[in-house]
mmCIF file of C-alpha atoms in Angstrom:
data_model
loop_
_atom_site.group_PDB
_atom_site.id
_atom_site.type_symbol
_atom_site.label_atom_id
_atom_site.label_comp_id
_atom_site.label_asym_id
_atom_site.label_seq_id
_atom_site.Cartn_x
_atom_site.Cartn_y
_atom_site.Cartn_z
ATOM 1 C CA MET U 1 -24.589 -164.780 73.930
ATOM 2 C CA THR U 2 -28.201 -163.543 73.883
ATOM 3 C CA PHE U 3 -30.186 -166.108 76.306
ATOM 4 C CA GLN U 4 -32.511 -166.965 73.933
ATOM 5 C CA THR U 5 -35.111 -169.412 75.591
ATOM 6 C CA THR U 6 -37.170 -171.622 74.649
ATOM 7 C CA ARG U 7 -40.078 -181.406 78.888
ATOM 8 C CA ARG U 8 -42.101 -182.051 74.910
ATOM 9 C CA THR U 9 -44.878 -182.534 71.973
ATOM 10 C CA LEU U 10 -48.389 -181.363 72.074
ATOM 11 C CA LEU U 11 -50.917 -183.915 71.566
ATOM 12 C CA GLY U 12 -48.781 -185.777 69.099
ATOM 13 C CA GLY U 13 -48.591 -182.089 66.946
ATOM 14 C CA ILE U 14 -45.737 -180.071 68.813
ATOM 15 C CA GLY U 15 -42.477 -180.883 67.405
ATOM 16 C CA ALA U 16 -44.003 -182.556 64.669
ATOM 17 C CA THR U 17 -42.776 -180.055 62.400
ATOM 18 C CA ALA U 18 -39.987 -180.565 60.032
ATOM 19 C CA LEU U 19 -36.622 -181.077 61.756
ATOM 20 C CA GLY U 20 -34.668 -179.769 58.457
ATOM 21 C CA THR U 21 -31.847 -181.284 57.175
ATOM 22 C CA LEU U 22 -28.257 -180.816 58.112
ATOM 23 C CA ALA U 23 -26.903 -178.856 55.733
ATOM 24 C CA ALA U 24 -23.256 -179.031 56.619
ATOM 25 C CA PRO U 25 -22.635 -182.721 57.335
ATOM 26 C CA TYR U 26 -20.373 -183.036 60.491
ATOM 27 C CA LEU U 27 -17.383 -185.226 60.631
ATOM 28 C CA ILE U 28 -17.640 -188.104 62.571
ATOM 29 C CA ARG U 29 -14.237 -190.104 63.128
ATOM 30 C CA PRO U 30 -14.413 -194.195 62.513
ATOM 31 C CA ALA U 31 -15.447 -195.590 65.263
ATOM 32 C CA PHE U 32 -12.533 -197.218 67.103
ATOM 33 C CA ALA U 33 -13.939 -199.138 70.153
ATOM 34 C CA GLN U 34 -14.677 -202.783 69.754
ATOM 35 C CA SER U 35 -18.430 -202.404 70.505
ATOM 36 C CA LYS U 36 -21.068 -201.543 68.709
ATOM 37 C CA GLU U 37 -23.119 -200.326 70.780
ATOM 38 C CA LEU U 38 -24.095 -197.232 72.932
ATOM 39 C CA ASN U 39 -26.732 -196.635 75.172
ATOM 40 C CA VAL U 40 -27.945 -193.376 75.785
ATOM 41 C CA TRP U 41 -30.862 -192.189 78.274
ATOM 42 C CA SER U 42 -32.300 -188.811 76.826
ATOM 43 C CA TYR U 43 -34.865 -186.574 77.236
ATOM 44 C CA SER U 44 -37.017 -186.350 74.212
ATOM 45 C CA GLY U 45 -35.888 -184.680 70.835
ATOM 46 C CA PHE U 46 -32.284 -184.331 72.502
ATOM 47 C CA VAL U 47 -30.905 -186.812 69.971
ATOM 48 C CA THR U 48 -33.083 -186.444 66.679
ATOM 49 C CA ASP U 49 -33.734 -189.300 64.195
ATOM 50 C CA GLU U 50 -31.536 -187.799 61.676
ATOM 51 C CA PHE U 51 -28.716 -187.313 64.312
ATOM 52 C CA LYS U 52 -29.005 -191.008 65.271
ATOM 53 C CA GLY U 53 -29.550 -192.480 61.712
ATOM 54 C CA LYS U 54 -26.024 -190.440 60.325
ATOM 55 C CA PHE U 55 -24.078 -191.256 63.679
ATOM 56 C CA GLU U 56 -24.814 -195.121 63.294
ATOM 57 C CA LYS U 57 -24.254 -194.863 59.395
ATOM 58 C CA ASP U 58 -20.893 -193.017 59.781
ATOM 59 C CA THR U 59 -19.608 -195.192 62.673
ATOM 60 C CA GLY U 60 -21.215 -198.735 62.748
ATOM 61 C CA ILE U 61 -22.510 -198.066 66.422
ATOM 62 C CA THR U 62 -25.914 -198.865 67.344
ATOM 63 C CA VAL U 63 -27.444 -195.940 69.704
ATOM 64 C CA ASN U 64 -29.852 -197.310 72.365
ATOM 65 C CA ILE U 65 -32.134 -194.549 73.498
ATOM 66 C CA ARG U 66 -33.781 -194.858 76.622
ATOM 67 C CA PRO U 67 -36.326 -191.777 77.219
ATOM 68 C CA VAL U 68 -35.985 -190.060 80.592
ATOM 69 C CA SER U 69 -38.674 -188.211 82.030
ATOM 70 C CA ASP U 70 -37.672 -187.322 85.445
ATOM 71 C CA GLN U 71 -34.115 -186.290 87.394
ATOM 72 C CA GLY U 72 -35.045 -188.564 90.376
ATOM 73 C CA GLU U 73 -35.866 -191.370 88.582
ATOM 74 C CA GLN U 74 -32.934 -191.303 86.617
ATOM 75 C CA PHE U 75 -30.978 -190.884 89.397
ATOM 76 C CA ASN U 76 -32.449 -193.799 91.420
ATOM 77 C CA LEU U 77 -31.970 -196.225 89.107
ATOM 78 C CA MET U 78 -28.220 -195.252 88.650
ATOM 79 C CA VAL U 79 -27.754 -195.619 92.179
ATOM 80 C CA ALA U 80 -29.836 -198.949 92.216
ATOM 81 C CA GLU U 81 -27.099 -200.590 89.411
ATOM 82 C CA ASN U 82 -24.392 -200.133 92.118
ATOM 83 C CA GLY U 83 -21.743 -199.043 89.593
ATOM 84 C CA ASN U 84 -22.439 -201.693 86.713
ATOM 85 C CA HIS U 85 -24.793 -198.910 85.019
ATOM 86 C CA SER U 86 -26.262 -200.024 81.713
ATOM 87 C CA ALA U 87 -26.088 -196.689 80.666
ATOM 88 C CA ASP U 88 -23.020 -194.730 79.011
ATOM 89 C CA ILE U 89 -24.574 -191.379 78.935
ATOM 90 C CA VAL U 90 -26.886 -189.803 80.708
ATOM 91 C CA CYS U 91 -28.917 -186.840 80.599
ATOM 92 C CA CYS U 92 -28.941 -184.263 83.593
ATOM 93 C CA ALA U 93 -30.749 -180.984 84.367
ATOM 94 C CA GLY U 94 -27.737 -178.185 85.632
ATOM 95 C CA HIS U 95 -29.627 -177.876 88.741
ATOM 96 C CA ARG U 96 -29.674 -181.215 89.596
ATOM 97 C CA PHE U 97 -26.297 -182.935 88.375
ATOM 98 C CA TYR U 98 -24.605 -182.035 91.554
ATOM 99 C CA GLN U 99 -26.758 -185.186 93.043
ATOM 100 C CA PHE U 100 -24.781 -187.418 90.347
ATOM 101 C CA VAL U 101 -21.301 -186.210 90.848
ATOM 102 C CA ASP U 102 -21.516 -186.391 94.992
ATOM 103 C CA LYS U 103 -22.925 -189.880 94.583
ATOM 104 C CA GLU U 104 -19.990 -190.390 92.166
ATOM 105 C CA LEU U 105 -22.477 -191.612 89.221
ATOM 106 C CA LEU U 106 -20.492 -189.794 86.491
ATOM 107 C CA ALA U 107 -16.905 -189.538 85.061
ATOM 108 C CA PRO U 108 -15.309 -186.168 84.476
ATOM 109 C CA ILE U 109 -15.248 -184.674 80.697
ATOM 110 C CA ASP U 110 -12.011 -185.723 79.672
ATOM 111 C CA PHE U 111 -11.248 -182.834 77.002
ATOM 112 C CA ASN U 112 -8.429 -184.618 75.073
ATOM 113 C CA LYS U 113 -11.452 -187.032 73.504
ATOM 114 C CA MET U 114 -13.660 -183.838 72.976
ATOM 115 C CA THR U 115 -11.957 -181.848 69.493
ATOM 116 C CA ASN U 116 -15.457 -179.600 69.207
ATOM 117 C CA TRP U 117 -15.641 -178.359 72.684
ATOM 118 C CA ASN U 118 -15.361 -174.879 70.940
ATOM 119 C CA LYS U 119 -18.367 -175.377 69.065
ATOM 120 C CA ILE U 120 -20.244 -174.525 72.418
ATOM 121 C CA ASP U 121 -20.955 -171.070 73.297
ATOM 122 C CA ASP U 122 -17.868 -169.483 74.841
ATOM 123 C CA SER U 123 -20.136 -168.296 78.081
ATOM 124 C CA ILE U 124 -21.491 -171.601 78.508
ATOM 125 C CA ALA U 125 -18.690 -173.644 78.251
ATOM 126 C CA ASN U 126 -16.603 -171.690 80.915
ATOM 127 C CA ALA U 127 -19.619 -170.795 83.291
ATOM 128 C CA LYS U 128 -18.844 -171.918 86.246
ATOM 129 C CA TRP U 129 -22.491 -173.642 86.462
ATOM 130 C CA VAL U 130 -21.107 -176.912 84.169
ATOM 131 C CA SER U 131 -18.318 -177.475 87.098
ATOM 132 C CA ARG U 132 -17.965 -178.877 90.509
ATOM 133 C CA ARG U 133 -15.022 -179.873 92.121
ATOM 134 C CA ASP U 134 -12.948 -177.648 89.866
ATOM 135 C CA GLN U 135 -13.911 -180.356 87.055
ATOM 136 C CA VAL U 136 -16.644 -180.401 84.117
ATOM 137 C CA TRP U 137 -18.813 -183.335 84.406
ATOM 138 C CA GLY U 138 -20.886 -182.681 81.377
ATOM 139 C CA VAL U 139 -21.492 -181.506 77.997
ATOM 140 C CA PRO U 140 -24.181 -178.692 78.085
ATOM 141 C CA ILE U 141 -26.787 -179.074 75.143
ATOM 142 C CA VAL U 142 -29.924 -176.642 75.737
ATOM 143 C CA LEU U 143 -30.451 -173.506 77.757
ATOM 144 C CA VAL U 144 -33.614 -173.675 79.701
ATOM 145 C CA SER U 145 -35.221 -171.156 81.558
ATOM 146 C CA THR U 146 -38.190 -171.102 84.345
ATOM 147 C CA GLY U 147 -41.394 -168.783 83.990
ATOM 148 C CA LEU U 148 -44.872 -168.454 83.638
ATOM 149 C CA LEU U 149 -46.858 -169.475 80.585
ATOM 150 C CA TYR U 150 -50.276 -167.874 80.497
ATOM 151 C CA ASN U 151 -53.328 -168.445 78.426
ATOM 152 C CA LYS U 152 -53.818 -165.360 76.012
ATOM 153 C CA GLU U 153 -57.620 -165.118 75.915
ATOM 154 C CA VAL U 154 -57.705 -164.923 79.787
ATOM 155 C CA SER U 155 -54.824 -162.408 80.334
ATOM 156 C CA PRO U 156 -54.342 -160.594 76.838
ATOM 157 C CA ALA U 157 -51.134 -158.863 78.637
ATOM 158 C CA ALA U 158 -48.183 -160.571 80.341
ATOM 159 C CA PRO U 159 -48.740 -160.469 84.103
ATOM 160 C CA GLU U 160 -46.460 -158.939 85.749
ATOM 161 C CA SER U 161 -46.131 -160.692 89.067
ATOM 162 C CA TRP U 162 -46.595 -164.625 89.858
ATOM 163 C CA SER U 163 -49.342 -163.495 92.263
ATOM 164 C CA VAL U 164 -51.705 -165.023 89.390
ATOM 165 C CA MET U 165 -50.755 -168.251 90.596
ATOM 166 C CA PHE U 166 -52.649 -167.731 94.011
ATOM 167 C CA ASP U 167 -55.231 -164.920 93.103
ATOM 168 C CA PRO U 168 -58.905 -166.816 94.264
ATOM 169 C CA ALA U 169 -60.122 -166.008 90.630
ATOM 170 C CA ASN U 170 -57.897 -168.286 89.159
ATOM 171 C CA ALA U 171 -58.551 -171.162 91.365
ATOM 172 C CA GLY U 172 -58.394 -174.391 89.681
ATOM 173 C CA LYS U 173 -56.907 -173.367 86.245
ATOM 174 C CA THR U 174 -53.041 -173.192 87.866
ATOM 175 C CA THR U 175 -50.489 -176.151 87.355
ATOM 176 C CA TYR U 176 -46.973 -176.133 88.648
ATOM 177 C CA GLN U 177 -43.948 -179.009 89.355
ATOM 178 C CA ILE U 178 -43.566 -178.294 92.934
ATOM 179 C CA GLN U 179 -39.995 -178.827 93.059
ATOM 180 C CA ASP U 180 -39.219 -176.809 89.523
ATOM 181 C CA PHE U 181 -41.394 -173.653 91.154
ATOM 182 C CA TYR U 182 -40.257 -173.826 94.752
ATOM 183 C CA GLN U 183 -37.377 -171.548 94.989
ATOM 184 C CA ILE U 184 -39.686 -168.725 92.581
ATOM 185 C CA VAL U 185 -41.998 -168.972 95.248
ATOM 186 C CA MET U 186 -39.430 -168.293 97.904
ATOM 187 C CA ASN U 187 -38.242 -165.172 95.777
ATOM 188 C CA TYR U 188 -41.956 -164.359 95.448
ATOM 189 C CA LEU U 189 -42.242 -164.204 99.570
ATOM 190 C CA GLY U 190 -39.096 -162.411 100.028
ATOM 191 C CA TYR U 191 -36.856 -164.972 100.989
ATOM 192 C CA ASP U 192 -33.378 -166.031 99.258
ATOM 193 C CA GLY U 193 -34.604 -168.502 96.477
ATOM 194 C CA SER U 194 -30.812 -169.296 95.708
ATOM 195 C CA ALA U 195 -30.144 -170.626 99.263
ATOM 196 C CA ALA U 196 -26.481 -168.875 99.157
ATOM 197 C CA SER U 197 -27.248 -166.370 101.995
ATOM 198 C CA TYR U 198 -28.544 -169.691 104.395
ATOM 199 C CA VAL U 199 -25.208 -171.313 103.915
ATOM 200 C CA ASP U 200 -23.635 -170.411 107.261
ATOM 201 C CA ASP U 201 -27.282 -170.361 108.630
ATOM 202 C CA PRO U 202 -29.431 -173.740 108.349
ATOM 203 C CA GLN U 203 -31.840 -172.952 110.585
ATOM 204 C CA LYS U 204 -32.981 -169.626 108.444
ATOM 205 C CA ALA U 205 -32.826 -171.806 105.426
ATOM 206 C CA GLN U 206 -35.263 -174.332 107.160
ATOM 207 C CA ASP U 207 -37.637 -171.503 108.061
ATOM 208 C CA ALA U 208 -37.542 -170.090 104.881
ATOM 209 C CA VAL U 209 -38.603 -173.455 103.178
ATOM 210 C CA ASN U 210 -41.289 -174.207 105.592
ATOM 211 C CA ALA U 211 -42.741 -171.040 105.597
ATOM 212 C CA THR U 212 -43.090 -171.718 101.704
ATOM 213 C CA ARG U 213 -44.034 -174.622 102.306
ATOM 214 C CA ASP U 214 -47.275 -173.494 104.499
ATOM 215 C CA PHE U 215 -47.704 -171.123 101.867
ATOM 216 C CA LEU U 216 -48.428 -173.398 99.048
ATOM 217 C CA ILE U 217 -50.218 -175.679 100.825
ATOM 218 C CA GLN U 218 -52.414 -172.946 102.299
ATOM 219 C CA HIS U 219 -53.101 -172.148 98.183
ATOM 220 C CA LYS U 220 -53.233 -175.817 97.196
ATOM 221 C CA ASP U 221 -56.836 -175.199 96.198
ATOM 222 C CA LYS U 222 -55.470 -172.636 93.302
ATOM 223 C CA VAL U 223 -53.794 -175.827 91.420
ATOM 224 C CA ARG U 224 -55.407 -178.118 88.796
ATOM 225 C CA ARG U 225 -52.800 -180.675 89.014
ATOM 226 C CA TYR U 226 -48.932 -180.788 90.118
ATOM 227 C CA TYR U 227 -47.473 -181.786 86.942
ATOM 228 C CA ASP U 228 -44.872 -184.260 86.139
ATOM 229 C CA ALA U 229 -44.289 -184.416 82.389
ATOM 230 C CA ALA U 230 -43.854 -180.983 80.580
ATOM 231 C CA THR U 231 -46.507 -182.521 78.019
ATOM 232 C CA GLU U 232 -49.210 -182.380 81.178
ATOM 233 C CA ILE U 233 -49.200 -178.420 80.719
ATOM 234 C CA GLN U 234 -49.600 -178.677 76.980
ATOM 235 C CA GLN U 235 -52.322 -180.523 77.053
ATOM 236 C CA MET U 236 -54.189 -178.627 80.134
ATOM 237 C CA PHE U 237 -53.636 -175.654 78.537
ATOM 238 C CA VAL U 238 -54.986 -177.189 74.818
ATOM 239 C CA SER U 239 -57.780 -178.866 77.122
ATOM 240 C CA GLY U 240 -58.497 -175.609 79.136
ATOM 241 C CA ASP U 241 -58.073 -176.939 82.484
ATOM 242 C CA ALA U 242 -55.433 -174.651 82.694
ATOM 243 C CA ASP U 243 -54.775 -170.990 81.952
ATOM 244 C CA PHE U 244 -51.213 -170.503 84.319
ATOM 245 C CA ALA U 245 -48.203 -172.290 84.688
ATOM 246 C CA GLN U 246 -44.915 -172.566 86.286
ATOM 247 C CA ALA U 247 -43.179 -173.874 83.164
ATOM 248 C CA GLY U 248 -39.745 -174.754 81.334
ATOM 249 C CA SER U 249 -39.049 -172.939 78.001
ATOM 250 C CA GLY U 250 -39.275 -175.346 75.742
ATOM 251 C CA PRO U 251 -43.011 -176.632 76.276
ATOM 252 C CA ALA U 252 -44.047 -173.110 76.341
ATOM 253 C CA SER U 253 -42.073 -172.138 73.014
ATOM 254 C CA GLN U 254 -43.575 -174.816 71.760
ATOM 255 C CA ILE U 255 -47.108 -174.673 72.600
ATOM 256 C CA ILE U 256 -46.709 -170.780 71.107
ATOM 257 C CA GLN U 257 -44.923 -172.311 68.053
ATOM 258 C CA GLU U 258 -47.858 -174.404 67.203
ATOM 259 C CA GLY U 259 -50.173 -171.355 66.992
ATOM 260 C CA PHE U 260 -51.842 -171.715 70.340
ATOM 261 C CA ALA U 261 -52.979 -168.182 72.227
ATOM 262 C CA ALA U 262 -50.197 -168.337 74.867
ATOM 263 C CA GLY U 263 -47.527 -166.295 75.988
ATOM 264 C CA TYR U 264 -44.299 -167.000 78.191
ATOM 265 C CA THR U 265 -42.736 -164.224 80.564
ATOM 266 C CA ILE U 266 -40.434 -163.879 83.693
ATOM 267 C CA PRO U 267 -42.457 -161.927 86.350
ATOM 268 C CA LYS U 268 -40.832 -159.355 88.253
ATOM 269 C CA GLU U 269 -40.380 -161.345 91.233
ATOM 270 C CA GLY U 270 -37.727 -163.379 88.628
ATOM 271 C CA GLY U 271 -37.737 -166.912 87.362
ATOM 272 C CA LEU U 272 -34.567 -170.104 87.044
ATOM 273 C CA ALA U 273 -32.257 -170.551 84.130
ATOM 274 C CA TYR U 274 -29.932 -173.882 83.898
ATOM 275 C CA ALA U 275 -28.917 -176.168 81.299
ATOM 276 C CA TYR U 276 -29.525 -179.685 80.430
ATOM 277 C CA GLY U 277 -26.433 -181.769 79.636
ATOM 278 C CA PHE U 278 -25.138 -185.114 78.709
ATOM 279 C CA ASN U 279 -22.913 -186.909 81.006
ATOM 280 C CA ILE U 280 -20.758 -190.039 81.160
ATOM 281 C CA ALA U 281 -21.702 -192.946 83.672
ATOM 282 C CA LYS U 282 -19.061 -193.933 85.557
ATOM 283 C CA GLY U 283 -17.343 -197.037 84.414
ATOM 284 C CA ALA U 284 -18.766 -196.593 80.981
ATOM 285 C CA LYS U 285 -18.689 -199.801 78.896
ATOM 286 C CA ASN U 286 -18.471 -197.814 75.779
ATOM 287 C CA LEU U 287 -16.074 -195.066 77.153
ATOM 288 C CA ASP U 288 -15.117 -194.155 73.635
ATOM 289 C CA ASN U 289 -18.342 -194.501 71.334
ATOM 290 C CA ALA U 290 -19.442 -192.015 73.967
ATOM 291 C CA TYR U 291 -17.071 -189.608 72.959
ATOM 292 C CA LEU U 292 -17.632 -190.296 69.676
ATOM 293 C CA PHE U 293 -21.535 -189.160 70.083
ATOM 294 C CA LEU U 294 -20.906 -186.121 72.426
ATOM 295 C CA ASP U 295 -18.287 -185.174 69.925
ATOM 296 C CA ALA U 296 -20.184 -185.501 67.040
ATOM 297 C CA LEU U 297 -23.470 -184.093 68.887
ATOM 298 C CA ILE U 298 -22.059 -180.924 69.328
ATOM 299 C CA ALA U 299 -20.286 -180.120 66.006
ATOM 300 C CA SER U 300 -22.435 -178.439 63.854
ATOM 301 C CA PRO U 301 -25.115 -175.532 64.148
ATOM 302 C CA GLU U 302 -27.438 -177.585 61.660
ATOM 303 C CA ASN U 303 -27.883 -180.056 64.309
ATOM 304 C CA GLY U 304 -28.095 -177.714 67.349
ATOM 305 C CA ALA U 305 -31.401 -176.312 64.934
ATOM 306 C CA ALA U 306 -32.620 -179.243 64.762
ATOM 307 C CA ILE U 307 -32.351 -179.648 68.282
ATOM 308 C CA VAL U 308 -34.158 -176.217 68.830
ATOM 309 C CA ARG U 309 -36.893 -177.352 66.565
ATOM 310 C CA SER U 310 -37.288 -180.759 68.499
ATOM 311 C CA THR U 311 -37.480 -179.565 72.217
ATOM 312 C CA GLY U 312 -38.581 -175.840 72.043
ATOM 313 C CA TYR U 313 -35.239 -174.968 74.128
ATOM 314 C CA SER U 314 -32.019 -172.966 72.913
ATOM 315 C CA SER U 315 -29.508 -174.932 71.800
ATOM 316 C CA THR U 316 -25.647 -173.988 73.493
ATOM 317 C CA ILE U 317 -23.929 -174.659 70.081
ATOM 318 C CA LYS U 318 -22.278 -171.535 68.289
ATOM 319 C CA GLY U 319 -24.152 -170.372 65.153
ATOM 320 C CA THR U 320 -27.630 -172.011 65.721
ATOM 321 C CA ASP U 321 -29.639 -168.691 65.896
ATOM 322 C CA ALA U 322 -28.571 -167.976 62.306
ATOM 323 C CA LEU U 323 -30.231 -170.899 61.423
ATOM 324 C CA LEU U 324 -33.622 -170.381 63.047
ATOM 325 C CA ASN U 325 -36.875 -168.511 61.277
ATOM 326 C CA ASP U 326 -37.969 -165.055 62.735
ATOM 327 C CA ALA U 327 -41.082 -167.073 64.287
ATOM 328 C CA GLU U 328 -38.883 -169.509 66.123
ATOM 329 C CA ARG U 329 -36.784 -166.935 67.346
ATOM 330 C CA GLU U 330 -39.702 -165.052 68.533
ATOM 331 C CA ALA U 331 -40.844 -167.931 70.535
ATOM 332 C CA LEU U 332 -37.588 -168.617 72.020
ATOM 333 C CA GLY U 333 -36.795 -164.976 73.363
ATOM 334 C CA LEU U 334 -36.881 -163.097 76.272
ATOM 335 C CA THR U 335 -36.885 -159.274 76.298
ATOM 336 C CA PRO U 336 -33.577 -157.872 77.874
ATOM 337 C CA GLU U 337 -35.533 -156.962 81.010
ATOM 338 C CA GLU U 338 -37.201 -160.630 81.079
ATOM 339 C CA THR U 339 -33.567 -161.903 80.849
ATOM 340 C CA GLY U 340 -32.269 -160.168 83.552
ATOM 341 C CA ARG U 341 -35.111 -161.306 86.072
ATOM 342 C CA LEU U 342 -33.616 -164.573 85.655
ATOM 343 C CA SER U 343 -31.197 -166.456 88.313
ATOM 344 C CA TRP U 344 -28.716 -169.075 87.099
ATOM 345 C CA VAL U 345 -29.322 -172.255 90.112
ATOM 346 C CA ASP U 346 -25.692 -172.279 92.050
ATOM 347 C CA VAL U 347 -24.875 -176.077 92.264
ATOM 348 C CA GLU U 348 -22.509 -175.387 94.968
ATOM 349 C CA THR U 349 -25.538 -174.152 97.396
ATOM 350 C CA ALA U 350 -28.274 -176.206 95.283
ATOM 351 C CA PRO U 351 -27.163 -179.461 97.720
ATOM 352 C CA PHE U 352 -28.154 -177.678 100.426
ATOM 353 C CA ILE U 353 -31.440 -176.149 99.698
ATOM 354 C CA PHE U 354 -32.828 -178.811 97.357
ATOM 355 C CA ASP U 355 -32.457 -181.608 100.091
ATOM 356 C CA LEU U 356 -34.895 -179.462 102.081
ATOM 357 C CA ILE U 357 -37.058 -178.816 99.013
ATOM 358 C CA ASP U 358 -37.309 -182.086 98.129
ATOM 359 C CA LYS U 359 -38.508 -183.082 102.030
ATOM 360 C CA ALA U 360 -41.141 -180.543 102.261
ATOM 361 C CA ALA U 361 -42.461 -181.299 98.408
ATOM 362 C CA GLU U 362 -43.486 -184.366 99.504
ATOM 363 C CA GLU U 363 -44.988 -182.911 102.257
ATOM 364 C CA ILE U 364 -47.352 -180.890 100.110
ATOM 365 C CA ARG U 365 -48.471 -183.417 98.302
ATOM 366 C CA ALA U 366 -49.493 -185.456 101.240
ATOM 367 C CA ALA U 367 -51.214 -182.100 102.636
#
């Protein structure tokens, strides 16, 4: 599979284009659980209105969607529920799902209840990063890269280096989410952002994190604002408040497709890649309904294309690319050289490094 990259809506406009119809109806088995409810925590656009409506009509199950905008908030809510989870399905980022697994908030996937697992692209379904402790803990839905979004009116050519984020000429015109940017900056400074080489040397890891923290504090004057929701990036670009941003491929592709003079690239120092997926909460009250929902979600490339158009991210479902138009493919795509600069977040080393990064991020905000 070619990695076609692509958190959401640009001033009410991006993503408002037609999602298209699900040309080939997917098959949904009749609901066999007693409950007629399903509670899903989801990022915007991962469950389209069209899919939700069809699923409810075909099964008689009412799907209650609770919007998610932050992994930390979702994690803290689940921990606070102390095992009595209000959600049946939650939406975890591939570089953070280990936290939910290690805290025993999720249930592993039961493949006996997933008849459509083979509809997921093989390179993704069999990837190491969908597993932990030799079990698969979720259904990957979209692929995400983290790269550089830039204003073409300011920089007609794609910047070759992340140095533009720290250039005095761009002071007050940059934005990033600290944790998502941190490993990239570690690489930019010559450290090992993956932390794989630091696993047996925690002091070396701490020194690298500290040096990166100090560097980001030193260049804090370059940042217009640390963003939380990806809509903030789009709004800052449209308002002229920012010209350069560390951004996910989704909001980047959306703003490009809306006609804004922007480009998206992976600079020479690299970027990150991971997936967002749906995960079943441990002890889910509506477990059978949850499997019906997840199985239907990945059943057709038509739904994959609808998710692409509503989120800007690339779908994991086989056959989706063929349903996209040329403009959509161009906005979602990276060159082979750019794709080669992406590093998949390792879920085995992520717990080790993110604990350090999370602490450093708070110190940067407080500085």
